[in-house]
GROMACS .gro file of C-alpha atoms in nm:
model
  274
    1MET     CA    1 -12.999  12.102   3.774
    2LYS     CA    2 -13.295  12.065   3.543
    3LEU     CA    3 -13.662  12.091   3.644
    4LEU     CA    4 -13.984  12.075   3.442
    5GLN     CA    5 -14.296  12.279   3.505
    6ILE     CA    6 -14.630  12.185   3.349
    7THR     CA    7 -14.938  12.385   3.441
    8ASP     CA    8 -15.312  12.418   3.386
    9ILE     CA    9 -15.373  12.073   3.238
   10HIS     CA   10 -15.751  12.087   3.306
   11LEU     CA   11 -15.820  11.714   3.274
   12THR     CA   12 -16.186  11.648   3.212
   13THR     CA   13 -16.431  11.372   3.110
   14PRO     CA   14 -16.288  11.190   2.811
   15GLY     CA   15 -16.444  11.317   2.488
   16LYS     CA   16 -16.507  11.672   2.622
   17THR     CA   17 -16.314  11.967   2.490
   18ILE     CA   18 -16.216  12.308   2.625
   19GLY     CA   19 -16.180  12.585   2.371
   20GLY     CA   20 -16.209  12.325   2.095
   21ARG     CA   21 -15.909  12.134   2.230
   22ASP     CA   22 -15.886  11.801   2.406
   23PRO     CA   23 -15.711  11.863   2.741
   24ASN     CA   24 -15.658  11.496   2.813
   25ALA     CA   25 -15.485  11.438   2.479
   26ASN     CA   26 -15.283  11.758   2.515
   27PHE     CA   27 -15.156  11.663   2.860
   28THR     CA   28 -15.066  11.317   2.740
   29LYS     CA   29 -14.871  11.481   2.455
   30ALA     CA   30 -14.701  11.728   2.685
   31LEU     CA   31 -14.600  11.454   2.934
   32ALA     CA   32 -14.460  11.233   2.658
   33HIS     CA   33 -14.268  11.520   2.499
   34ALA     CA   34 -14.120  11.633   2.832
   35ILE     CA   35 -14.008  11.286   2.936
   36GLN     CA   36 -13.873  11.200   2.591
   37HIS     CA   37 -13.667  11.518   2.564
   38HIS     CA   38 -13.578  11.566   2.930
   39PRO     CA   39 -13.536  11.228   3.100
   40ASP     CA   40 -13.254  11.377   3.300
   41ALA     CA   41 -13.481  11.624   3.487
   42GLU     CA   42 -13.465  11.602   3.863
   43ALA     CA   43 -13.837  11.659   3.905
   44LEU     CA   44 -14.156  11.757   3.726
   45ILE     CA   45 -14.388  11.995   3.905
   46ILE     CA   46 -14.749  12.046   3.784
   47THR     CA   47 -14.871  12.377   3.917
   48GLY     CA   48 -15.242  12.330   3.951
   49ASP     CA   49 -15.572  12.312   3.770
   50LEU     CA   50 -15.513  11.940   3.745
   51SER     CA   51 -15.883  11.876   3.687
   52ASP     CA   52 -16.127  12.114   3.511
   53TRP     CA   53 -16.404  12.040   3.760
   54GLY     CA   54 -16.221  11.885   4.057
   55GLU     CA   55 -16.360  11.539   3.982
   56ALA     CA   56 -16.220  11.218   4.125
   57ASP     CA   57 -16.211  11.039   3.791
   58ASP     CA   58 -15.977  11.301   3.654
   59TYR     CA   59 -15.739  11.254   3.949
   60MET     CA   60 -15.747  10.881   3.913
   61ARG     CA   61 -15.658  10.901   3.546
   62LEU     CA   62 -15.376  11.146   3.630
   63LYS     CA   63 -15.248  10.910   3.898
   64ASP     CA   64 -15.243  10.622   3.649
   65GLN     CA   65 -15.053  10.832   3.392
   66LEU     CA   66 -14.794  10.954   3.646
   67ALA     CA   67 -14.730  10.600   3.768
   68ALA     CA   68 -14.547  10.530   3.441
   69VAL     CA   69 -14.321  10.838   3.467
   70ASN     CA   70 -13.962  10.765   3.562
   71ILE     CA   71 -13.880  11.100   3.728
   72PRO     CA   72 -14.032  11.235   4.048
   73VAL     CA   73 -14.355  11.422   3.991
   74HIS     CA   74 -14.502  11.673   4.241
   75LEU     CA   75 -14.842  11.839   4.233
   76CYS     CA   76 -14.994  12.176   4.331
   77ILE     CA   77 -15.367  12.247   4.322
   78GLY     CA   78 -15.546  12.537   4.156
   79ASN     CA   79 -15.884  12.700   4.161
   80HIS     CA   80 -16.039  12.437   3.929
   81ASP     CA   81 -15.937  12.163   4.171
   82ASP     CA   82 -16.112  12.033   4.481
   83ARG     CA   83 -15.872  11.992   4.768
   84GLN     CA   84 -16.047  11.711   4.951
   85THR     CA   85 -16.115  11.511   4.634
   86PHE     CA   86 -15.749  11.562   4.542
   87PHE     CA   87 -15.641  11.425   4.886
   88ASP     CA   88 -15.875  11.129   4.847
   89VAL     CA   89 -15.675  11.019   4.539
   90PHE     CA   90 -15.332  11.163   4.634
   91PRO     CA   91 -15.331  11.138   5.021
   92GLU     CA   92 -14.951  11.173   5.032
   93ASN     CA   93 -14.994  11.538   4.927
   94GLU     CA   94 -15.178  11.641   5.243
   95GLY     CA   95 -14.932  11.849   5.442
   96ALA     CA   96 -14.928  12.062   5.753
   97ASP     CA   97 -15.264  12.211   5.871
   98GLY     CA   98 -15.451  12.022   5.595
   99PHE     CA   99 -15.302  12.214   5.307
  100ALA     CA  100 -15.146  12.064   4.990
  101GLN     CA  101 -14.799  12.198   5.073
  102LYS     CA  102 -14.456  12.038   5.098
  103VAL     CA  103 -14.082  12.080   5.067
  104ILE     CA  104 -13.881  11.890   4.807
  105PRO     CA  105 -13.500  11.853   4.852
  106LEU     CA  106 -13.313  11.926   4.527
  107SER     CA  107 -12.952  11.893   4.421
  108ILE     CA  108 -12.942  12.276   4.444
  109GLY     CA  109 -13.148  12.391   4.740
  110HIS     CA  110 -13.511  12.310   4.794
  111ALA     CA  111 -13.846  12.352   4.615
  112ILE     CA  112 -14.147  12.465   4.820
  113LEU     CA  113 -14.494  12.378   4.684
  114LEU     CA  114 -14.766  12.612   4.805
  115ASP     CA  115 -15.141  12.566   4.826
  116THR     CA  116 -15.331  12.872   4.703
  117TRP     CA  117 -15.669  12.703   4.672
  118GLY     CA  118 -15.983  12.845   4.841
  119PRO     CA  119 -16.345  12.716   4.837
  120ALA     CA  120 -16.601  12.851   4.593
  121SER     CA  121 -16.348  13.094   4.443
  122HIS     CA  122 -16.138  13.126   4.133
  123ALA     CA  123 -15.909  13.370   4.319
  124GLY     CA  124 -15.602  13.256   4.515
  125HIS     CA  125 -15.574  13.249   4.891
  126PHE     CA  126 -15.275  13.272   5.125
  127CYS     CA  127 -15.407  13.280   5.478
  128ALA     CA  128 -15.209  13.345   5.801
  129MET     CA  129 -15.163  12.968   5.861
  130ARG     CA  130 -15.007  12.929   5.519
  131ALA     CA  131 -14.793  13.234   5.573
  132ALA     CA  132 -14.667  13.101   5.906
  133TRP     CA  133 -14.578  12.765   5.752
  134LEU     CA  134 -14.389  12.932   5.457
  135THR     CA  135 -14.206  13.161   5.697
  136GLU     CA  136 -14.086  12.859   5.899
  137GLN     CA  137 -13.959  12.688   5.584
  138LEU     CA  138 -13.778  12.997   5.462
  139LYS     CA  139 -13.620  13.048   5.802
  140THR     CA  140 -13.490  12.695   5.833
  141LEU     CA  141 -13.423  12.564   5.479
  142GLU     CA  142 -13.080  12.589   5.321
  143GLY     CA  143 -13.112  12.791   5.006
  144PRO     CA  144 -13.159  12.856   4.734
  145VAL     CA  145 -13.535  12.811   4.745
  146TRP     CA  146 -13.763  12.764   4.447
  147ILE     CA  147 -14.134  12.837   4.505
  148PHE     CA  148 -14.404  12.668   4.299
  149MET     CA  149 -14.771  12.784   4.326
  150HIS     CA  150 -15.078  12.819   4.109
  151HIS     CA  151 -15.202  13.176   4.136
  152ASN     CA  152 -15.005  13.478   4.020
  153PRO     CA  153 -14.881  13.680   4.318
  154VAL     CA  154 -14.853  14.004   4.117
  155PRO     CA  155 -15.121  14.180   3.903
  156ILE     CA  156 -15.079  14.123   3.531
  157GLU     CA  157 -15.273  14.444   3.454
  158VAL     CA  158 -15.556  14.259   3.274
  159ALA     CA  159 -15.858  14.354   3.486
  160PRO     CA  160 -16.065  14.029   3.470
  161MET     CA  161 -15.757  13.818   3.539
  162ASP     CA  162 -15.648  14.034   3.832
  163GLU     CA  163 -15.987  13.983   3.995
  164ILE     CA  164 -15.891  13.617   4.045
  165MET     CA  165 -15.515  13.652   4.117
  166LEU     CA  166 -15.376  13.576   4.467
  167LEU     CA  167 -15.609  13.787   4.681
  168ASP     CA  168 -15.370  13.784   4.975
  169ALA     CA  169 -15.084  13.913   4.759
  170ASP     CA  170 -14.979  14.169   5.022
  171ARG     CA  171 -14.945  13.895   5.286
  172PHE     CA  172 -14.746  13.677   5.042
  173ALA     CA  173 -14.518  13.963   4.950
  174ALA     CA  174 -14.457  14.046   5.316
  175THR     CA  175 -14.381  13.679   5.388
  176VAL     CA  176 -14.122  13.640   5.111
  177ALA     CA  177 -13.963  13.986   5.127
  178PRO     CA  178 -13.731  13.916   5.423
  179TYR     CA  179 -13.595  13.610   5.239
  180ALA     CA  180 -13.563  13.755   4.897
  181ALA     CA  181 -13.192  13.675   4.883
  182LYS     CA  182 -13.265  13.308   4.953
  183ILE     CA  183 -13.558  13.267   4.705
  184ARG     CA  184 -13.416  13.211   4.356
  185HIS     CA  185 -13.743  13.204   4.157
  186ILE     CA  186 -14.121  13.176   4.186
  187PHE     CA  187 -14.306  12.959   3.932
  188HIS     CA  188 -14.683  12.991   3.888
  189GLY     CA  189 -14.959  12.918   3.640
  190HIS     CA  190 -15.330  13.019   3.639
  191CYS     CA  191 -15.312  13.291   3.371
  192HIS     CA  192 -15.261  13.068   3.067
  193MET     CA  193 -15.002  13.323   2.946
  194HIS     CA  194 -14.630  13.330   2.919
  195LEU     CA  195 -14.535  13.575   3.197
  196SER     CA  196 -14.226  13.693   3.374
  197GLY     CA  197 -14.149  13.965   3.628
  198SER     CA  198 -14.026  14.014   3.984
  199LEU     CA  199 -14.156  14.062   4.340
  200HIS     CA  200 -13.922  14.230   4.587
  201GLY     CA  201 -13.644  14.144   4.342
  202ILE     CA  202 -13.745  13.774   4.327
  203PRO     CA  203 -13.796  13.670   3.962
  204PHE     CA  204 -14.119  13.486   3.869
  205SER     CA  205 -14.240  13.319   3.552
  206ALA     CA  206 -14.531  13.121   3.413
  207PRO     CA  207 -14.577  12.911   3.097
  208ARG     CA  208 -14.889  12.919   2.887
  209GLY     CA  209 -15.031  12.573   2.982
  210THR     CA  210 -15.105  12.250   2.802
  211ASN     CA  211 -15.448  12.328   2.654
  212HIS     CA  212 -15.624  12.660   2.603
  213ALA     CA  213 -15.428  12.983   2.591
  214GLY     CA  214 -15.508  13.323   2.736
  215TRP     CA  215 -15.456  13.657   2.565
  216PRO     CA  216 -15.357  13.989   2.733
  217ASP     CA  217 -15.649  14.214   2.642
  218PHE     CA  218 -15.558  14.517   2.849
  219ALA     CA  219 -15.888  14.688   2.761
  220ALA     CA  220 -16.103  14.399   2.891
  221THR     CA  221 -16.325  14.483   3.190
  222LYS     CA  222 -16.530  14.169   3.242
  223LEU     CA  223 -16.442  13.870   3.025
  224LEU     CA  224 -16.116  13.676   3.004
  225SER     CA  225 -15.976  13.647   2.653
  226ALA     CA  226 -15.841  13.340   2.473
  227ALA     CA  227 -15.637  13.278   2.161
  228ASP     CA  228 -15.534  12.979   1.949
  229LEU     CA  229 -15.173  12.984   2.060
  230THR     CA  230 -14.948  12.677   2.089
  231GLU     CA  231 -14.961  12.463   2.405
  232SER     CA  232 -14.646  12.476   2.622
  233TYR     CA  233 -14.455  12.376   2.931
  234SER     CA  234 -14.134  12.506   3.093
  235VAL     CA  235 -13.785  12.362   3.119
  236ILE     CA  236 -13.574  12.515   3.402
  237PHE     CA  237 -13.194  12.499   3.406
  238ALA     CA  238 -13.010  12.613   3.717
  239THR     CA  239 -12.660  12.631   3.858
  240LYS     CA  240 -12.546  12.768   4.189
  241THR     CA  241 -12.543  13.114   4.037
  242THR     CA  242 -12.781  13.113   3.736
  243THR     CA  243 -13.140  13.028   3.638
  244MET     CA  244 -13.272  12.989   3.283
  245VAL     CA  245 -13.635  12.916   3.199
  246HIS     CA  246 -13.744  12.801   2.854
  247MET     CA  247 -14.107  12.786   2.738
  248ILE     CA  248 -14.133  12.476   2.518
  249GLU     CA  249 -14.418  12.508   2.266
  250TYR     CA  250 -14.455  12.136   2.222
  251GLY     CA  251 -14.775  12.176   2.024
  252TYR     CA  252 -14.594  12.358   1.742
  253ALA     CA  253 -14.626  12.150   1.421
  254GLY     CA  254 -14.428  12.369   1.179
  255ASP     CA  255 -14.074  12.337   1.045
  256ILE     CA  256 -13.757  12.392   1.243
  257ARG     CA  257 -13.509  12.561   1.011
  258GLY     CA  258 -13.131  12.571   1.024
  259GLU     CA  259 -13.021  12.930   0.987
  260GLY     CA  260 -12.650  12.886   0.983
  261SER     CA  261 -12.355  12.854   1.222
  262PRO     CA  262 -12.288  13.089   1.517
  263ASP     CA  263 -11.925  13.090   1.406
  264TYR     CA  264 -11.857  13.446   1.288
  265ALA     CA  265 -11.631  13.323   1.006
  266ASP     CA  266 -11.931  13.146   0.853
  267TRP     CA  267 -12.150  13.457   0.839
  268ASP     CA  268 -12.185  13.534   0.467
  269GLN     CA  269 -12.460  13.738   0.300
  270LEU     CA  270 -12.454  13.503   0.000
  271THR     CA  271 -12.490  13.175   0.190
  272MET     CA  272 -12.670  13.257   0.520
  273ALA     CA  273 -13.031  13.143   0.535
  274ARG     CA  274 -13.259  13.438   0.599
   0.00000   0.00000   0.00000
């Protein structure tokens, strides 16, 4: 099974930039790269911050772009989004209790898309209603389960970023812990950094995003840090027993060099490229 994760696309008014980069052009480039190189993917999941300011025009342009994609695309919302405006353009994404949550059947198990949006807040939210819904899905779905969400559920130890992580992280951890054996992986975004770790033994990961990149300044106390790193998305390969996640730095414009054959007989100090 192959899945694609794109995150933090931050679409905005055409002509505007974020961090000196054009988020609309960068998303278009990411989408084209992903579809060109991975047309066999079962699904593409975009894990939030679809719009930079939660504006209807951004969602309309996104809807137009996705209409031309030949693989199923599923959407989460993030703190830069506006839930009701998102529903106005993508009404099919309104799930139980008015949240942007749903279950996607896959060839290996199921994906669960969570809504961690909250009003007037950059931090993530996971209320009792959302916890009850997730518990019911985890109880009844045949595994493995793959969870997709926007906010990071574990601190990354960068103080300004951890102020806006999933505030209800303890509730989320308590919800998933009894089903750790069924949950294969958690995929999130939000931090604009390439991250990986685990929660109750459940692996999680995040790619950098398709526009501006974060930087782990562990001494920071107030401001988030950014860096001119290459834009990226994730390609996920899975079997019944394995999961592999690649971060694809599609914005890289340098050379790709051949360094030689993996065949041990061809390893030669005089001829190997180094």
